[in-house]
CSV table of N, CA, C and O in Angstrom, one decimal:
chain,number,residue,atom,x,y,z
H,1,UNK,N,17.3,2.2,-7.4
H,1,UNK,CA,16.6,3.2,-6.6
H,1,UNK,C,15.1,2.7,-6.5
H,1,UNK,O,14.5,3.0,-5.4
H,2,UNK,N,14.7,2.1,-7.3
H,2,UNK,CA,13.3,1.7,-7.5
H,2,UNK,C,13.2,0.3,-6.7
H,2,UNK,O,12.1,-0.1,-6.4
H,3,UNK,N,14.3,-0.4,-6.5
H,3,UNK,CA,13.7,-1.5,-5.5
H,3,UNK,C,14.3,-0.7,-4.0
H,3,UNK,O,14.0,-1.4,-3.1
H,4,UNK,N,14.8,0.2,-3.7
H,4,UNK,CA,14.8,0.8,-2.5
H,4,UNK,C,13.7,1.4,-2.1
H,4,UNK,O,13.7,1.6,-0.8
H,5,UNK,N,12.2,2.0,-2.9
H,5,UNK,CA,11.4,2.4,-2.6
H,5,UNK,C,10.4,1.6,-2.4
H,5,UNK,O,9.5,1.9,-1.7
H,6,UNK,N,10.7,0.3,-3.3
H,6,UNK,CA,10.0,-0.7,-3.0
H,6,UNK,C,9.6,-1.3,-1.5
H,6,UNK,O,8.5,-1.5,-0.9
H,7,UNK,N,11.0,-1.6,-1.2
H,7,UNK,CA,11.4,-2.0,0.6
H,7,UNK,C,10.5,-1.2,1.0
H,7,UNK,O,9.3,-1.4,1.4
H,8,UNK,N,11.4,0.1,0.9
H,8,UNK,CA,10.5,1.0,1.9
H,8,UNK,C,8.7,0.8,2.0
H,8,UNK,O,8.0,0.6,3.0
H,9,UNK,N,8.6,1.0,0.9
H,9,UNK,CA,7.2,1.1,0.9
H,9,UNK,C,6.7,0.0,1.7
H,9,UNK,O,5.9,0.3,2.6
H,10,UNK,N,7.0,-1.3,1.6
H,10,UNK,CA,7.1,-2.6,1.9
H,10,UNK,C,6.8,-2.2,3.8
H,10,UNK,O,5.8,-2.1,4.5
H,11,UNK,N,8.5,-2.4,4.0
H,11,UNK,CA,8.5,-2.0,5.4
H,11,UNK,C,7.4,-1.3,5.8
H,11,UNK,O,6.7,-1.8,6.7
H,12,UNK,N,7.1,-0.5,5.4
H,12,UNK,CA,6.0,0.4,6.2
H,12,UNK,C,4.7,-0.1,6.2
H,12,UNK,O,4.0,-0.1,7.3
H,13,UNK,N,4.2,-0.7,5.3
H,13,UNK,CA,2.9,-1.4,5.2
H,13,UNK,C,3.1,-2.6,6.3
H,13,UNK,O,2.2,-3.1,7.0
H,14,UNK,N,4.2,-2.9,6.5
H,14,UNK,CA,4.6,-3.9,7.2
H,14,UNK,C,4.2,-3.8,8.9
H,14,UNK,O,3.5,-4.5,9.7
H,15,UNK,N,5.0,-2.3,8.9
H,15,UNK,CA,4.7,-2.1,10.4
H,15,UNK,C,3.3,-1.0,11.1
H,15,UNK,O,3.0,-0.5,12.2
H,16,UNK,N,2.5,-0.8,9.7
H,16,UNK,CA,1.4,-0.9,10.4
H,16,UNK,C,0.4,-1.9,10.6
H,16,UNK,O,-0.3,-2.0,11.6
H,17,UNK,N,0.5,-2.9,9.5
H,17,UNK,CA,-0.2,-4.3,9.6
H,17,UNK,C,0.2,-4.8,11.2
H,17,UNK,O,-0.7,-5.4,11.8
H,18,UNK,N,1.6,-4.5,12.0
H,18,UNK,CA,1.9,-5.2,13.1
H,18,UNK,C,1.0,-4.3,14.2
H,18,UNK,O,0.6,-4.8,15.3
H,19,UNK,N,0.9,-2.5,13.8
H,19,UNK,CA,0.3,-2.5,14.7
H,19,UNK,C,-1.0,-2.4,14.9
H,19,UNK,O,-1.6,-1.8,15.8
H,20,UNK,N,-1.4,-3.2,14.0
H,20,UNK,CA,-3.2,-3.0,13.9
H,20,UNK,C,-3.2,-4.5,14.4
H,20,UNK,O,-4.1,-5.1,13.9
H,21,UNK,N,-2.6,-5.0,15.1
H,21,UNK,CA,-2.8,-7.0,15.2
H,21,UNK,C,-2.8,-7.9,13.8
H,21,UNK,O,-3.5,-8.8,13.5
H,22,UNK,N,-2.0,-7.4,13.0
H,22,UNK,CA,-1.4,-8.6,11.6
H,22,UNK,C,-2.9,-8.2,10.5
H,22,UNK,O,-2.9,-8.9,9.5
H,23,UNK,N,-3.9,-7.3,10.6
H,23,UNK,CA,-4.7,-7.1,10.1
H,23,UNK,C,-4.7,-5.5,9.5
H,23,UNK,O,-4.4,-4.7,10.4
H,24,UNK,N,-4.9,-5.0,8.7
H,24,UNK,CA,-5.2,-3.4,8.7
H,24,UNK,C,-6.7,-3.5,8.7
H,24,UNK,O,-7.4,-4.5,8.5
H,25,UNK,N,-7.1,-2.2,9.0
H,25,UNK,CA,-8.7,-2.1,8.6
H,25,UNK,C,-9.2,-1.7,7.4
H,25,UNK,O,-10.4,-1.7,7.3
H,26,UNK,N,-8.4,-1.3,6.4
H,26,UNK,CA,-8.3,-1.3,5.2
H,26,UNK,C,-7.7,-1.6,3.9
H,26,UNK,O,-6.4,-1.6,4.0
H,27,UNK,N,-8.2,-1.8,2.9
H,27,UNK,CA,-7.7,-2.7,1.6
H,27,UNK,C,-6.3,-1.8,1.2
H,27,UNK,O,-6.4,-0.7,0.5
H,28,UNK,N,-5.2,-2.2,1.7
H,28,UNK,CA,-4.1,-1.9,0.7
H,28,UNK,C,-3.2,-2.3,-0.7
H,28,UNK,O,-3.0,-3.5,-0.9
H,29,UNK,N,-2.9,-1.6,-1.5
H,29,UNK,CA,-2.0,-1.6,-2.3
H,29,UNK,C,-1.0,-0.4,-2.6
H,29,UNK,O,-1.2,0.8,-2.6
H,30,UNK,N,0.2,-1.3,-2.8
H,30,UNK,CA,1.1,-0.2,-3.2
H,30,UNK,C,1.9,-0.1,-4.8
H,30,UNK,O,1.7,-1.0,-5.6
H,31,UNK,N,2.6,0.9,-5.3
H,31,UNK,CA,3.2,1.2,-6.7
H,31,UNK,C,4.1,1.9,-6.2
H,31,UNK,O,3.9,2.5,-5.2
H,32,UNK,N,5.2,1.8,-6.6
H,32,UNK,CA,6.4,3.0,-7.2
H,32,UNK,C,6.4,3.2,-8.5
H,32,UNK,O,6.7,2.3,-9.4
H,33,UNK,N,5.7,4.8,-8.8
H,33,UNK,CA,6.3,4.7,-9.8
H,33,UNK,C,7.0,5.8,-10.0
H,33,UNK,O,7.4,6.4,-9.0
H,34,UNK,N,7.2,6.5,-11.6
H,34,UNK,CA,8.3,7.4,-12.2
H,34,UNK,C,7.2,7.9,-13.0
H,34,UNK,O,6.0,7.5,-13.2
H,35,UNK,N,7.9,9.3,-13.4
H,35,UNK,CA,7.1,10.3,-14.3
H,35,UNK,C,6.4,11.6,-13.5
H,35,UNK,O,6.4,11.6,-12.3
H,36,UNK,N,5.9,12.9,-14.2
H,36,UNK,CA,5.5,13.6,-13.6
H,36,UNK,C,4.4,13.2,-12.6
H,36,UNK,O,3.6,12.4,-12.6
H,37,UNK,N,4.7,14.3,-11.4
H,37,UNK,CA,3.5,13.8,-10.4
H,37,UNK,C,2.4,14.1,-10.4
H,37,UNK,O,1.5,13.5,-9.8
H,38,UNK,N,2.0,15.3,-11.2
H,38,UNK,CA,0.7,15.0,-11.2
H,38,UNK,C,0.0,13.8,-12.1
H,38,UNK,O,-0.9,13.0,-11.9
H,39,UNK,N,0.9,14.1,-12.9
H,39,UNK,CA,-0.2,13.1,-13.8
H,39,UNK,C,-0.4,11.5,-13.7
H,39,UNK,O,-1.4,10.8,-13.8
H,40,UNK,N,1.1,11.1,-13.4
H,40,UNK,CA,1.2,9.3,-12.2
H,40,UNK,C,0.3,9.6,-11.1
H,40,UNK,O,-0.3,8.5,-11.0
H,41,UNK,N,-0.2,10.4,-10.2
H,41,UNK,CA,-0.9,10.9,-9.0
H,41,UNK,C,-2.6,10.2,-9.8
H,41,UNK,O,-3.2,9.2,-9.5
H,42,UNK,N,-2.9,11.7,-11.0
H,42,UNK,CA,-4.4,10.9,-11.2
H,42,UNK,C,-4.7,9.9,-11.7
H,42,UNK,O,-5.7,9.4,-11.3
H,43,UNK,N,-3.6,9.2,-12.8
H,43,UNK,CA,-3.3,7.7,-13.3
H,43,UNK,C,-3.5,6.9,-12.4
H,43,UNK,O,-4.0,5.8,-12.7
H,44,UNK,N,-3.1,7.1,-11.2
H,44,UNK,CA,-3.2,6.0,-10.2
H,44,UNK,C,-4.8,5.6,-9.4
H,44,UNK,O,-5.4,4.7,-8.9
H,45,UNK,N,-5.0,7.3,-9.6
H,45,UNK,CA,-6.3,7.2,-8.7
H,45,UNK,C,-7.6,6.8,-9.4
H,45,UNK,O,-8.5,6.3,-8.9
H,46,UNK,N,-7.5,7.3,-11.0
H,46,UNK,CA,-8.5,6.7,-11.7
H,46,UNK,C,-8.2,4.9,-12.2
H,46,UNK,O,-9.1,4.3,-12.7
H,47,UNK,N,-7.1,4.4,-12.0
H,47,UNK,CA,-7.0,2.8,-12.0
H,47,UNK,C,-8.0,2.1,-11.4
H,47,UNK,O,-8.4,2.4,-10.3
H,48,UNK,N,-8.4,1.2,-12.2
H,48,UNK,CA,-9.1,0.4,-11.6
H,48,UNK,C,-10.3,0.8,-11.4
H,48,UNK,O,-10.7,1.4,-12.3
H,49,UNK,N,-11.4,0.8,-10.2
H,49,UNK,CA,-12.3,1.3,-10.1
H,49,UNK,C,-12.4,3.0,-9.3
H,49,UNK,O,-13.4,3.7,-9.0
H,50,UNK,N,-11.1,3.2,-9.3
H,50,UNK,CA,-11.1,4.5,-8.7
H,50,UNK,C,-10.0,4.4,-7.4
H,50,UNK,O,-9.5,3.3,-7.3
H,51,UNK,N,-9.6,5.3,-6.4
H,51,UNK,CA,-8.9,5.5,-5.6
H,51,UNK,C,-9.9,5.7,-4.6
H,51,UNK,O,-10.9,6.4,-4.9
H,52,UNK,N,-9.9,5.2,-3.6
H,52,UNK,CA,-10.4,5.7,-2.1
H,52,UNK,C,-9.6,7.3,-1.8
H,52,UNK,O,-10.0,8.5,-1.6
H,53,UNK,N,-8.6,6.6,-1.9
H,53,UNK,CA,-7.1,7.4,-1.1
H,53,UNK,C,-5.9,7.3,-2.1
H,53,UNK,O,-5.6,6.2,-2.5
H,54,UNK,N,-5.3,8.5,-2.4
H,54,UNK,CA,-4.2,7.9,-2.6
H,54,UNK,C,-3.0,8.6,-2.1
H,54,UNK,O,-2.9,9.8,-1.9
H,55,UNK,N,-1.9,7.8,-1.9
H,55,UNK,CA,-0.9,8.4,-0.4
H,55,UNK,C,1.0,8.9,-1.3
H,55,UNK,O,1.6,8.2,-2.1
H,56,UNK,N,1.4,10.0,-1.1
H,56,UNK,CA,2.4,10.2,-2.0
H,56,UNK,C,2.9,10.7,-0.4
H,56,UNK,O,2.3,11.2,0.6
H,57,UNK,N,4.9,10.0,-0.8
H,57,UNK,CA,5.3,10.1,0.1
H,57,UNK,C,7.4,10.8,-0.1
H,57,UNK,O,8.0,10.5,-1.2
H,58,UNK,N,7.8,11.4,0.5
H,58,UNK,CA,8.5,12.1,0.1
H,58,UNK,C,9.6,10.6,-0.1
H,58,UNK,O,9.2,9.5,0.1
H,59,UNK,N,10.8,10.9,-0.5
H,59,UNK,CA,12.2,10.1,-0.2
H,59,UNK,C,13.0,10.7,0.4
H,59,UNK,O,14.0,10.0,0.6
H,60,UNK,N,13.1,12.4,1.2
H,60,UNK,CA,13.8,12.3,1.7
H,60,UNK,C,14.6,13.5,1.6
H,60,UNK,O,14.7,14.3,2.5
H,61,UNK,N,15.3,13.3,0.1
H,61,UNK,CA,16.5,14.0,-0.3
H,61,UNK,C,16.2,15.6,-0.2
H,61,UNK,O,15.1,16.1,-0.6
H,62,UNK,N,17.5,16.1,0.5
H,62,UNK,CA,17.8,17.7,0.2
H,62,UNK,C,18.2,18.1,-0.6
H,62,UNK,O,18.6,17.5,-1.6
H,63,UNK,N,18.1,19.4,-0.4
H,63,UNK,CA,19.0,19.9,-1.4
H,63,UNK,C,19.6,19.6,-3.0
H,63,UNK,O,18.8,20.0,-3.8
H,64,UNK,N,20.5,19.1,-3.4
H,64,UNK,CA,21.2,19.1,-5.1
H,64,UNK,C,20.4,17.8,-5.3
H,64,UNK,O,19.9,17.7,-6.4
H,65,UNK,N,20.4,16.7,-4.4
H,65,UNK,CA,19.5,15.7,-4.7
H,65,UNK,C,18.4,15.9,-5.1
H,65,UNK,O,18.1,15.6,-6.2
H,66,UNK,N,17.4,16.4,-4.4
H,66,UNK,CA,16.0,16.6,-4.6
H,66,UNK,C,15.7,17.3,-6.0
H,66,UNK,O,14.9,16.9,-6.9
H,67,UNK,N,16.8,18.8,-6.1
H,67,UNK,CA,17.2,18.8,-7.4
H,67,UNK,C,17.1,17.9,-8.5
H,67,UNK,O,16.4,17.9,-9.6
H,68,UNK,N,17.7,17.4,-8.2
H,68,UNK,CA,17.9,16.4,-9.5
H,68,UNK,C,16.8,15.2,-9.8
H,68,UNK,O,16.2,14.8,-10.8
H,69,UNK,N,16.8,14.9,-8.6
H,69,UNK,CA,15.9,13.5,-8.7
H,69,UNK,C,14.2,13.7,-8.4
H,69,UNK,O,13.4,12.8,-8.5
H,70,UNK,N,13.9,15.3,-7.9
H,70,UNK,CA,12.8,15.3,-7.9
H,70,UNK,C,12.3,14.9,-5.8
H,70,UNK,O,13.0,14.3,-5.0
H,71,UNK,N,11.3,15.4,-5.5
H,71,UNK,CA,11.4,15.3,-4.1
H,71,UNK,C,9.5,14.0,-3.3
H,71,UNK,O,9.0,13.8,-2.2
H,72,UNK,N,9.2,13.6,-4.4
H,72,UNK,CA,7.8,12.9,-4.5
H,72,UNK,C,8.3,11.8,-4.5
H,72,UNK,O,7.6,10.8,-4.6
């Protein structure tokens, strides 16, 4: 599951880099990770020198999935 979010994540950074001309106008990085969301959310944003931004994005699942696996 964790290298499918990876892709994804991937892919998408991918196809805005194409539509900005192979450049973004800003510094990206990405993580997948696991654990409650808030607290991975401020973990991530206090890393390093701080967060600009930071972007949480759904997977998807309905219903008994989301249940289970959580929907962040």
């Amino acid at each position: 599951m964790r290298e499918a979010a990876e892709k994804t994540v991937q892919e998408a950074i991918e196809r805005a880099t194409a539509e900005y001309g192979g450049e973004l106008p800003v510094a990206t990085s990405s993580r997948v990770l696991t654990g409650h969301v808030g607290i991975e959310l401020l973990r991530a944003a206090n890393e390093d020198d701080g967060a600009s931004m930071v972007v949480a994005g759904s997977r998807g699942y309905g219903g008994f999935k989301s249940l289970l696996l959580g929907s962040v």
